[in-house]
């Protein structure tokens, strides 16, 4: 729902920071032109919204896992093609990845779209735990909304650009397997972002906020130890236990834990531990994940973890191999883009839940296990722009790798009932109904307004690039994924 001019004004007066950002970004003359442009774009998004809400619902029903999003990717491609985009499919050795383009020349502005689901989070659009199909995948991270909302912004922008002869190239990147598959890393490596000037993205959340940097850099791998099998009672001296090696590696990690920055995360499971207690295990495996707010710090930690694995092999007379390496970098902030993004999100405002949505939301909040759940008004409010705090708990995303290569800014939009965390059945429930869909439209509008500002104001693109250079001074992009490793198209199954 649109905010009235009056409430928008009072919001602005509440936040001096925003007012300053708006004044810095726009001269007086540009404000009048921009207001008209913005009004037209928001109207286009509203006109296109019904179709993309349907698309988001369809992808929610498909609920396909990373690299298996065949129907979801095809639907998005088909819709973008029908809207006049040129689609290049199956890029970067990823069958479900694609790039949809409109226009020519500079600047090149890109919008990211994800569409993969999570295992085991199948859920009906009900405020009580009730899977559509027990154990089946579900959209607990709301990527059905993410991919559709990004496309809604793209098609509305294209219509505006066409009607007003706006120069430049608009791209939609269909990016598969965000959940653990590092899909974007391979797209970066394939050079698909080389000529892009600015990347815009968004993610479902329980509130509306600009995300300026953040997320944890992450590295993951399976460490497979090979020993020698033997009878565990009759001839243990002839065996070399791969499980001993895994356990010593775990001990090594526990001792290392004290000597890493305290915002480091290291978690693991023993994914293979032998076949029977009376057989010395000849094969055992640790599935390990390590994270840090800083890619450079994580690189050092990752080197040390590999040495622990080698040490464990040496101690036990086994050998070790590392496979299925995953890696996402942290997100590089961009203060120039953040100021504009914040101004635009504020201009869009959130959405007000109707009575039916409120009833659903209150019932769902009862299942969250929070004594005082946050107010439902969060969907209607815009959070102030915050500096990234490396000590705040966070997750990881392969958007990070894009942000190390192109100036990037992101939005969070209130698609989940306030108080809901992602990767839960509660998040999957709202991602399939009107609360999620109304939040999605907020994100689409904020992206569309920010993109058009970039297309029409070259100084803004320059400012974004200058800030990008400043943020990355002295740092080089690094991914732990070896150059020879192809996308792990079946990483969940092996
Ligand atoms: Zn997720
Ligand atoms: Zn996600």
Short mmCIF file of C-alpha atoms and ligand atoms in Angstrom, two decimals:
data_model
loop_
_atom_site.label_atom_id
_atom_site.label_comp_id
_atom_site.label_asym_id
_atom_site.label_seq_id
_atom_site.Cartn_x
_atom_site.Cartn_y
_atom_site.Cartn_z
CA UNK A 1 0.00 0.00 0.00
CA UNK A 2 1.23 3.51 -0.84
CA UNK A 3 2.09 5.88 1.96
CA UNK A 4 0.41 9.26 2.03
CA UNK A 5 2.63 12.26 1.32
CA UNK A 6 2.12 13.47 4.87
CA UNK A 7 3.31 10.33 6.61
CA UNK A 8 6.27 10.17 4.25
CA UNK A 9 7.17 13.71 5.21
CA UNK A 10 6.99 12.98 8.91
CA UNK A 11 9.18 9.92 8.40
CA UNK A 12 11.78 12.03 6.67
CA UNK A 13 11.77 14.63 9.40
CA UNK A 14 12.39 11.82 11.89
CA UNK A 15 15.62 10.90 10.22
CA UNK A 16 18.17 13.60 9.70
CA UNK A 17 20.58 11.10 8.15
CA UNK A 18 18.14 10.35 5.37
CA UNK A 19 17.39 13.96 4.70
CA UNK A 20 21.10 14.66 4.34
CA UNK A 21 21.51 11.66 2.05
CA UNK A 22 18.64 12.88 -0.13
CA UNK A 23 20.06 16.38 -0.31
CA UNK A 24 23.52 15.13 -1.20
CA UNK A 25 22.23 12.81 -3.91
CA UNK A 26 19.95 15.23 -5.71
CA UNK A 27 20.05 18.84 -6.77
CA UNK A 28 16.79 20.82 -6.57
CA UNK A 29 16.03 20.44 -10.29
CA UNK A 30 16.67 16.71 -10.27
CA UNK A 31 14.22 16.22 -7.40
CA UNK A 32 11.19 17.30 -9.49
CA UNK A 33 12.15 15.08 -12.41
CA UNK A 34 13.00 12.18 -10.13
CA UNK A 35 9.70 12.45 -8.25
CA UNK A 36 7.76 12.06 -11.49
CA UNK A 37 9.99 9.21 -12.70
CA UNK A 38 9.66 7.46 -9.36
CA UNK A 39 5.88 7.85 -9.35
CA UNK A 40 5.60 6.33 -12.82
CA UNK A 41 7.89 3.44 -11.93
CA UNK A 42 6.03 2.62 -8.74
CA UNK A 43 2.82 2.62 -10.78
CA UNK A 44 4.35 0.21 -13.32
CA UNK A 45 5.41 -2.13 -10.51
CA UNK A 46 1.87 -2.04 -9.11
CA UNK A 47 0.42 -2.80 -12.56
CA UNK A 48 2.75 -5.78 -13.06
CA UNK A 49 2.54 -7.04 -9.49
CA UNK A 50 -0.42 -9.42 -9.87
CA UNK A 51 1.34 -11.50 -12.53
CA UNK A 52 4.57 -11.78 -10.52
CA UNK A 53 2.74 -12.65 -7.33
CA UNK A 54 1.35 -15.60 -9.30
CA UNK A 55 4.82 -16.51 -10.57
CA UNK A 56 6.16 -16.38 -6.99
CA UNK A 57 3.37 -18.69 -5.86
CA UNK A 58 4.09 -21.12 -8.70
CA UNK A 59 7.81 -21.27 -7.78
CA UNK A 60 6.78 -21.70 -4.13
CA UNK A 61 4.78 -24.75 -5.23
CA UNK A 62 7.64 -26.12 -7.34
CA UNK A 63 10.02 -25.82 -4.32
CA UNK A 64 13.06 -27.13 -6.18
CA UNK A 65 16.47 -27.63 -4.52
CA UNK A 66 19.69 -25.93 -5.62
CA UNK A 67 20.81 -26.79 -9.20
CA UNK A 68 17.56 -28.71 -9.68
CA UNK A 69 15.40 -25.58 -10.13
CA UNK A 70 14.51 -26.60 -13.68
CA UNK A 71 10.85 -25.57 -13.67
CA UNK A 72 11.41 -22.42 -11.59
CA UNK A 73 14.24 -21.22 -13.83
CA UNK A 74 12.27 -22.03 -17.00
CA UNK A 75 9.24 -20.11 -15.74
CA UNK A 76 11.29 -17.00 -14.96
CA UNK A 77 13.09 -17.21 -18.31
CA UNK A 78 9.82 -17.62 -20.20
CA UNK A 79 8.23 -14.65 -18.42
CA UNK A 80 11.24 -12.39 -18.94
CA UNK A 81 11.46 -13.39 -22.58
CA UNK A 82 7.76 -12.59 -23.05
CA UNK A 83 8.43 -9.18 -21.48
CA UNK A 84 11.07 -8.47 -24.13
CA UNK A 85 14.31 -9.59 -22.50
CA UNK A 86 16.96 -11.52 -24.40
CA UNK A 87 17.74 -14.68 -22.43
CA UNK A 88 21.00 -16.61 -22.36
CA UNK A 89 20.43 -19.88 -20.51
CA UNK A 90 22.69 -22.51 -18.95
CA UNK A 91 25.57 -20.11 -18.31
CA UNK A 92 28.68 -20.88 -16.18
CA UNK A 93 28.21 -24.68 -16.50
CA UNK A 94 25.04 -24.34 -14.45
CA UNK A 95 21.97 -25.71 -16.28
CA UNK A 96 19.53 -23.52 -14.31
CA UNK A 97 21.56 -20.27 -14.41
CA UNK A 98 20.66 -17.59 -16.94
CA UNK A 99 21.15 -13.95 -17.85
CA UNK A 100 18.23 -11.90 -19.23
CA UNK A 101 19.16 -8.58 -20.84
CA UNK A 102 17.44 -5.51 -22.18
CA UNK A 103 18.97 -2.43 -23.81
CA UNK A 104 22.50 -1.57 -24.89
CA UNK A 105 25.52 0.38 -23.76
CA UNK A 106 26.44 1.89 -20.43
CA UNK A 107 25.70 1.84 -17.64
CA UNK A 108 25.10 -1.87 -17.08
CA UNK A 109 22.85 -2.34 -14.06
CA UNK A 110 22.18 -5.87 -12.85
CA UNK A 111 19.53 -7.33 -10.56
CA UNK A 112 20.08 -10.72 -8.89
CA UNK A 113 17.34 -13.34 -8.71
CA UNK A 114 17.42 -16.58 -6.68
CA UNK A 115 14.82 -19.36 -6.78
CA UNK A 116 16.12 -22.43 -4.91
CA UNK A 117 14.28 -24.06 -2.00
CA UNK A 118 15.51 -25.80 1.18
CA UNK A 119 15.23 -29.49 2.05
CA UNK A 120 12.57 -30.58 4.57
CA UNK A 121 10.76 -27.22 4.84
CA UNK A 122 7.59 -28.09 2.96
CA UNK A 123 4.77 -26.10 4.55
CA UNK A 124 1.24 -25.04 3.70
CA UNK A 125 0.19 -21.39 3.99
CA UNK A 126 -1.13 -22.00 7.50
CA UNK A 127 -0.04 -20.53 10.86
CA UNK A 128 0.60 -24.03 12.26
CA UNK A 129 3.18 -26.61 11.25
CA UNK A 130 1.58 -28.51 8.37
CA UNK A 131 3.75 -29.64 5.46
CA UNK A 132 2.32 -29.91 1.96
CA UNK A 133 4.31 -33.14 1.80
CA UNK A 134 6.27 -34.35 4.84
CA UNK A 135 10.04 -34.13 4.35
CA UNK A 136 9.76 -32.41 0.96
CA UNK A 137 11.61 -29.17 0.14
CA UNK A 138 10.05 -25.78 0.87
CA UNK A 139 10.77 -22.10 0.38
CA UNK A 140 11.92 -21.39 3.94
CA UNK A 141 14.26 -18.65 2.71
CA UNK A 142 11.61 -17.07 0.47
CA UNK A 143 13.69 -17.36 -2.72
CA UNK A 144 10.46 -17.82 -4.69
CA UNK A 145 9.72 -14.20 -3.74
CA UNK A 146 13.34 -13.15 -4.26
CA UNK A 147 13.52 -14.31 -7.88
CA UNK A 148 10.02 -13.09 -8.77
CA UNK A 149 10.36 -9.72 -7.02
CA UNK A 150 13.68 -9.05 -8.76
CA UNK A 151 12.03 -9.88 -12.10
CA UNK A 152 9.04 -7.64 -11.28
CA UNK A 153 11.51 -4.77 -10.81
CA UNK A 154 13.29 -5.67 -14.07
CA UNK A 155 10.20 -5.81 -16.31
CA UNK A 156 8.82 -2.56 -14.85
CA UNK A 157 12.18 -0.83 -15.40
CA UNK A 158 12.31 -2.11 -18.96
CA UNK A 159 8.86 -0.67 -19.71
CA UNK A 160 9.92 2.69 -18.31
CA UNK A 161 13.26 2.69 -20.15
CA UNK A 162 11.58 1.82 -23.42
CA UNK A 163 8.91 4.50 -23.08
CA UNK A 164 11.39 7.21 -22.08
CA UNK A 165 14.37 6.14 -24.23
CA UNK A 166 16.63 5.62 -21.23
CA UNK A 167 20.10 4.52 -22.37
CA UNK A 168 21.94 1.61 -20.82
CA UNK A 169 21.77 -2.13 -20.28
CA UNK A 170 19.49 -3.78 -17.74
CA UNK A 171 20.24 -7.36 -16.74
CA UNK A 172 18.51 -9.95 -14.61
CA UNK A 173 20.82 -12.70 -13.35
CA UNK A 174 19.04 -15.96 -12.65
CA UNK A 175 21.37 -17.35 -9.97
CA UNK A 176 20.81 -20.96 -8.87
CA UNK A 177 21.83 -22.87 -5.76
CA UNK A 178 22.35 -20.03 -3.28
CA UNK A 179 21.67 -22.46 -0.42
CA UNK A 180 25.01 -24.19 -0.13
CA UNK A 181 25.82 -24.49 -3.84
CA UNK A 182 27.76 -21.20 -4.23
CA UNK A 183 26.02 -20.77 -7.61
CA UNK A 184 27.10 -17.14 -8.07
CA UNK A 185 30.79 -17.91 -7.50
CA UNK A 186 30.89 -19.86 -10.76
CA UNK A 187 29.01 -17.06 -12.54
CA UNK A 188 31.59 -14.55 -11.29
CA UNK A 189 34.38 -16.88 -12.40
CA UNK A 190 32.82 -17.22 -15.87
CA UNK A 191 33.22 -13.45 -16.25
CA UNK A 192 29.47 -12.80 -16.41
CA UNK A 193 29.75 -9.72 -14.17
CA UNK A 194 32.85 -8.24 -15.84
CA UNK A 195 31.11 -5.31 -17.55
CA UNK A 196 28.49 -4.67 -14.86
CA UNK A 197 28.61 -1.24 -13.18
CA UNK A 198 26.28 -1.83 -10.23
CA UNK A 199 24.47 -4.87 -8.82
CA UNK A 200 21.19 -4.62 -6.90
CA UNK A 201 19.66 -7.43 -4.87
CA UNK A 202 17.19 -8.07 -2.10
CA UNK A 203 16.31 -10.78 0.38
CA UNK A 204 13.10 -11.68 2.22
CA UNK A 205 13.21 -10.69 5.89
CA UNK A 206 10.88 -9.80 8.77
CA UNK A 207 11.53 -6.06 8.37
CA UNK A 208 12.35 -3.47 5.70
CA UNK A 209 16.00 -2.41 5.76
CA UNK A 210 18.91 -1.63 3.49
CA UNK A 211 21.70 -4.17 3.94
CA UNK A 212 24.98 -2.34 3.49
CA UNK A 213 27.60 -5.08 3.63
CA UNK A 214 27.63 -7.92 6.11
CA UNK A 215 27.08 -11.68 5.97
CA UNK A 216 29.80 -14.11 6.99
CA UNK A 217 32.41 -15.37 4.58
CA UNK A 218 32.12 -19.16 4.58
CA UNK A 219 34.18 -22.12 3.44
CA UNK A 220 32.97 -25.70 3.52
CA UNK A 221 34.40 -29.05 2.48
CA UNK A 222 34.24 -32.75 3.12
CA UNK A 223 37.47 -34.27 4.52
CA UNK A 224 37.57 -37.94 3.61
CA UNK A 225 40.10 -40.08 5.50
CA UNK A 226 41.25 -43.46 4.15
CA UNK A 227 42.66 -46.04 6.58
CA UNK A 228 43.06 -49.82 6.63
CA UNK A 229 40.24 -52.13 7.72
CA UNK A 230 40.97 -54.91 10.19
CA UNK A 231 39.21 -57.04 12.80
CA UNK A 232 38.84 -54.64 15.73
CA UNK A 233 39.43 -57.39 18.34
CA UNK A 234 41.59 -60.03 16.62
CA UNK A 235 43.97 -57.79 14.66
CA UNK A 236 43.58 -54.09 15.55
CA UNK A 237 47.35 -53.65 15.11
CA UNK A 238 46.90 -54.32 11.40
CA UNK A 239 44.26 -51.61 11.02
CA UNK A 240 44.57 -47.85 10.63
CA UNK A 241 41.39 -46.10 11.71
CA UNK A 242 39.98 -43.38 9.50
CA UNK A 243 37.54 -42.58 12.32
CA UNK A 244 40.47 -41.91 14.69
CA UNK A 245 41.68 -39.38 12.17
CA UNK A 246 38.29 -37.64 12.03
CA UNK A 247 38.13 -37.52 15.84
CA UNK A 248 41.67 -36.13 16.10
CA UNK A 249 40.78 -33.54 13.49
CA UNK A 250 37.78 -32.57 15.64
CA UNK A 251 40.06 -32.28 18.68
CA UNK A 252 42.46 -30.13 16.69
CA UNK A 253 39.63 -27.80 15.73
CA UNK A 254 38.46 -27.57 19.35
CA UNK A 255 41.97 -26.57 20.50
CA UNK A 256 42.24 -24.10 17.63
CA UNK A 257 38.93 -22.49 18.60
CA UNK A 258 40.62 -20.45 21.35
CA UNK A 259 43.15 -19.00 18.94
CA UNK A 260 40.90 -17.51 16.30
CA UNK A 261 38.94 -14.21 16.46
CA UNK A 262 35.88 -14.77 18.64
CA UNK A 263 33.44 -13.99 15.83
CA UNK A 264 34.76 -17.04 13.92
CA UNK A 265 32.37 -19.97 13.48
CA UNK A 266 33.57 -23.57 12.96
CA UNK A 267 30.99 -26.34 12.81
CA UNK A 268 31.16 -29.92 11.62
CA UNK A 269 29.51 -33.30 11.59
CA UNK A 270 30.92 -36.78 11.11
CA UNK A 271 29.17 -37.65 7.88
CA UNK A 272 30.80 -41.09 7.62
CA UNK A 273 32.12 -42.92 10.67
CA UNK A 274 32.62 -46.54 9.72
CA UNK A 275 30.35 -49.52 9.18
CA UNK A 276 30.48 -51.54 12.40
CA UNK A 277 32.27 -51.19 15.77
CA UNK A 278 34.08 -54.51 15.30
CA UNK A 279 35.71 -53.36 12.07
CA UNK A 280 38.49 -50.75 12.10
CA UNK A 281 36.94 -48.05 9.88
CA UNK A 282 38.79 -47.75 6.60
CA UNK A 283 36.71 -44.73 5.56
CA UNK A 284 35.50 -41.78 7.62
CA UNK A 285 34.53 -38.28 6.75
CA UNK A 286 34.11 -34.88 8.36
CA UNK A 287 31.77 -32.34 6.78
CA UNK A 288 33.17 -28.99 7.91
CA UNK A 289 32.01 -25.38 7.67
CA UNK A 290 34.04 -22.36 8.81
CA UNK A 291 32.95 -18.72 8.79
CA UNK A 292 34.25 -15.25 9.59
CA UNK A 293 32.95 -11.73 8.90
CA UNK A 294 36.10 -11.17 6.86
CA UNK A 295 37.18 -13.14 3.82
CA UNK A 296 40.91 -12.47 4.48
CA UNK A 297 40.67 -13.77 8.07
CA UNK A 298 38.82 -16.86 6.90
CA UNK A 299 41.49 -17.61 4.32
CA UNK A 300 44.08 -17.94 7.09
CA UNK A 301 41.73 -20.02 9.24
CA UNK A 302 41.04 -22.27 6.27
CA UNK A 303 44.78 -22.88 5.75
CA UNK A 304 45.13 -23.86 9.40
CA UNK A 305 42.14 -26.22 9.25
CA UNK A 306 43.68 -28.02 6.29
CA UNK A 307 46.91 -28.43 8.27
CA UNK A 308 44.92 -29.96 11.14
CA UNK A 309 43.47 -32.47 8.67
CA UNK A 310 46.96 -33.36 7.42
CA UNK A 311 48.19 -33.65 11.01
CA UNK A 312 45.35 -36.01 11.89
CA UNK A 313 46.21 -38.18 8.89
CA UNK A 314 49.89 -38.20 9.86
CA UNK A 315 49.09 -39.21 13.45
CA UNK A 316 46.90 -42.11 12.40
CA UNK A 317 48.75 -43.45 9.37
CA UNK A 318 45.80 -42.62 7.14
CA UNK A 319 45.48 -40.38 4.10
CA UNK A 320 43.09 -37.48 3.62
CA UNK A 321 41.45 -35.88 0.61
CA UNK A 322 39.31 -32.79 0.49
CA UNK A 323 36.28 -32.61 -1.79
CA UNK A 324 33.11 -30.63 -2.56
CA UNK A 325 34.54 -27.28 -1.62
CA UNK A 326 32.04 -24.49 -1.13
CA UNK A 327 32.94 -20.84 -0.54
CA UNK A 328 31.03 -17.57 -0.23
CA UNK A 329 32.74 -14.26 0.50
CA UNK A 330 31.39 -11.64 2.91
CA UNK A 331 29.45 -8.71 1.39
CA UNK A 332 31.44 -5.54 0.73
CA UNK A 333 29.48 -2.44 1.76
CA UNK A 334 28.98 0.55 -0.52
CA UNK A 335 28.17 3.76 1.33
CA UNK A 336 27.38 5.75 -1.84
CA UNK A 337 24.78 3.19 -2.94
CA UNK A 338 23.47 2.69 0.59
CA UNK A 339 22.47 6.36 0.93
CA UNK A 340 20.44 6.24 -2.30
CA UNK A 341 18.95 2.83 -1.49
CA UNK A 342 17.88 4.05 1.95
CA UNK A 343 16.25 7.16 0.50
CA UNK A 344 14.35 5.05 -2.02
CA UNK A 345 13.23 2.40 0.46
CA UNK A 346 11.99 5.22 2.68
CA UNK A 347 10.13 6.70 -0.27
CA UNK A 348 8.46 3.36 -1.03
CA UNK A 349 7.54 2.76 2.60
CA UNK A 350 6.46 -0.68 3.78
CA UNK A 351 2.99 -2.18 3.55
CA UNK A 352 0.15 -2.25 6.04
CA UNK A 353 -1.31 -5.66 6.84
CA UNK A 354 -5.06 -5.94 6.38
CA UNK A 355 -7.22 -7.57 9.06
CA UNK A 356 -6.95 -11.02 7.57
CA UNK A 357 -3.15 -10.79 7.30
CA UNK A 358 -2.96 -9.51 10.89
CA UNK A 359 -5.02 -12.45 12.13
CA UNK A 360 -2.72 -14.87 10.34
CA UNK A 361 0.39 -13.05 11.58
CA UNK A 362 -0.73 -13.02 15.24
CA UNK A 363 -1.56 -16.73 15.11
CA UNK A 364 1.82 -17.48 13.55
CA UNK A 365 3.67 -15.37 16.13
CA UNK A 366 2.26 -17.66 18.87
CA UNK A 367 4.31 -20.50 17.36
CA UNK A 368 7.62 -18.59 17.46
CA UNK A 369 8.36 -19.20 21.14
CA UNK A 370 9.06 -15.52 21.76
CA UNK A 371 7.49 -14.06 24.89
CA UNK A 372 6.98 -10.57 23.43
CA UNK A 373 7.02 -10.84 19.63
CA UNK A 374 7.84 -7.68 17.68
CA UNK A 375 5.00 -5.43 16.51
CA UNK A 376 3.29 -6.21 13.20
CA UNK A 377 3.93 -2.57 12.33
CA UNK A 378 7.46 -3.64 11.30
CA UNK A 379 6.06 -4.46 7.86
CA UNK A 380 5.03 -0.82 7.61
CA UNK A 381 8.28 0.71 8.87
CA UNK A 382 11.71 1.30 7.39
CA UNK A 383 14.69 0.56 9.62
CA UNK A 384 17.38 3.25 9.85
CA UNK A 385 20.56 2.65 7.88
CA UNK A 386 22.97 0.76 10.12
CA UNK A 387 26.68 0.16 9.86
CA UNK A 388 27.56 -3.51 9.59
CA UNK A 389 28.54 -4.95 12.98
CA UNK A 390 30.93 -7.91 12.56
CA UNK A 391 29.93 -9.23 15.98
CA UNK A 392 26.23 -9.56 15.18
CA UNK A 393 25.17 -13.12 14.40
CA UNK A 394 24.78 -13.55 10.68
CA UNK A 395 24.55 -16.12 7.88
CA UNK A 396 26.32 -16.36 4.53
CA UNK A 397 25.43 -15.75 0.90
CA UNK A 398 27.13 -16.00 -2.47
CA UNK A 399 26.02 -12.40 -3.12
CA UNK A 400 29.28 -11.71 -1.27
CA UNK A 401 31.38 -12.94 -4.20
CA UNK A 402 29.52 -10.61 -6.56
CA UNK A 403 30.09 -7.68 -4.18
CA UNK A 404 33.88 -8.24 -4.27
CA UNK A 405 33.77 -7.74 -8.04
CA UNK A 406 31.04 -5.12 -8.65
CA UNK A 407 29.65 -2.29 -6.45
CA UNK A 408 26.63 -3.95 -4.81
CA UNK A 409 23.75 -2.91 -2.56
CA UNK A 410 20.88 -4.92 -1.11
CA UNK A 411 17.46 -4.54 0.44
CA UNK A 412 15.65 -6.63 3.01
CA UNK A 413 11.85 -6.51 2.78
CA UNK A 414 9.26 -7.62 5.34
CA UNK A 415 7.92 -10.76 3.71
CA UNK A 416 8.00 -12.82 6.92
CA UNK A 417 5.82 -12.18 9.96
CA UNK A 418 7.83 -9.96 12.36
CA UNK A 419 9.93 -12.16 14.66
CA UNK A 420 10.26 -14.99 12.12
CA UNK A 421 13.72 -16.26 11.20
CA UNK A 422 14.54 -17.54 7.73
CA UNK A 423 14.94 -21.33 7.21
CA UNK A 424 11.82 -22.13 9.25
CA UNK A 425 8.39 -23.52 8.35
CA UNK A 426 6.95 -20.17 9.49
CA UNK A 427 9.01 -18.39 6.82
CA UNK A 428 7.96 -20.94 4.18
CA UNK A 429 4.29 -20.38 5.12
CA UNK A 430 4.30 -16.61 4.50
CA UNK A 431 6.48 -16.93 1.38
CA UNK A 432 3.51 -18.62 -0.31
CA UNK A 433 0.78 -16.12 0.62
CA UNK A 434 -0.18 -12.44 0.50
CA UNK A 435 2.06 -11.25 3.37
CA UNK A 436 5.14 -12.45 1.51
CA UNK A 437 3.83 -11.18 -1.81
CA UNK A 438 3.05 -7.68 -0.48
CA UNK A 439 6.53 -7.49 1.06
CA UNK A 440 7.96 -8.59 -2.30
CA UNK A 441 6.38 -5.59 -4.03
CA UNK A 442 8.08 -3.25 -1.54
CA UNK A 443 11.45 -4.73 -2.55
CA UNK A 444 10.62 -4.52 -6.28
CA UNK A 445 9.81 -0.82 -5.99
CA UNK A 446 12.95 -0.02 -3.99
CA UNK A 447 15.10 -1.85 -6.56
CA UNK A 448 13.35 -0.19 -9.52
CA UNK A 449 13.76 3.32 -8.06
CA UNK A 450 17.43 2.74 -7.27
CA UNK A 451 18.12 1.32 -10.72
CA UNK A 452 16.51 4.25 -12.50
CA UNK A 453 18.52 6.69 -10.35
CA UNK A 454 21.66 4.88 -11.53
CA UNK A 455 20.58 4.87 -15.18
CA UNK A 456 19.83 8.59 -15.16
CA UNK A 457 22.62 9.92 -12.95
CA UNK A 458 26.15 9.00 -14.12
CA UNK A 459 27.63 10.77 -11.07
CA UNK A 460 25.93 8.22 -8.87
CA UNK A 461 27.53 5.31 -10.72
CA UNK A 462 30.89 7.07 -10.40
CA UNK A 463 30.36 7.60 -6.66
CA UNK A 464 29.50 3.90 -6.29
CA UNK A 465 32.71 2.95 -8.09
CA UNK A 466 34.82 5.35 -6.02
CA UNK A 467 33.41 3.89 -2.80
CA UNK A 468 33.96 0.36 -4.12
CA UNK A 469 37.64 1.16 -4.74
CA UNK A 470 37.94 2.66 -1.26
CA UNK A 471 36.32 -0.35 0.45
CA UNK A 472 38.58 -2.78 -1.37
CA UNK A 473 41.84 -0.86 -1.06
CA UNK A 474 44.60 -3.37 -0.30
CA UNK A 475 42.25 -6.37 -0.51
CA UNK A 476 42.01 -9.01 -3.22
CA UNK A 477 39.06 -11.23 -4.00
CA UNK A 478 39.62 -14.83 -2.97
CA UNK A 479 37.52 -17.94 -3.26
CA UNK A 480 38.49 -21.29 -1.78
CA UNK A 481 36.78 -23.07 -4.68
CA UNK A 482 39.57 -24.53 -6.85
CA UNK A 483 39.61 -23.34 -10.47
CA UNK A 484 39.23 -26.90 -11.73
CA UNK A 485 36.14 -27.64 -9.60
CA UNK A 486 32.93 -27.52 -11.64
CA UNK A 487 29.59 -26.53 -10.03
CA UNK A 488 28.55 -29.36 -7.68
CA UNK A 489 25.26 -30.09 -9.39
CA UNK A 490 24.44 -32.96 -7.02
CA UNK A 491 26.06 -31.62 -3.86
CA UNK A 492 23.16 -32.57 -1.64
CA UNK A 493 23.05 -36.18 -2.69
CA UNK A 494 26.62 -37.47 -2.59
ZN1 LIG B 1 18.78 -19.19 3.10
ZN1 LIG B 2 18.18 -16.85 1.22
#
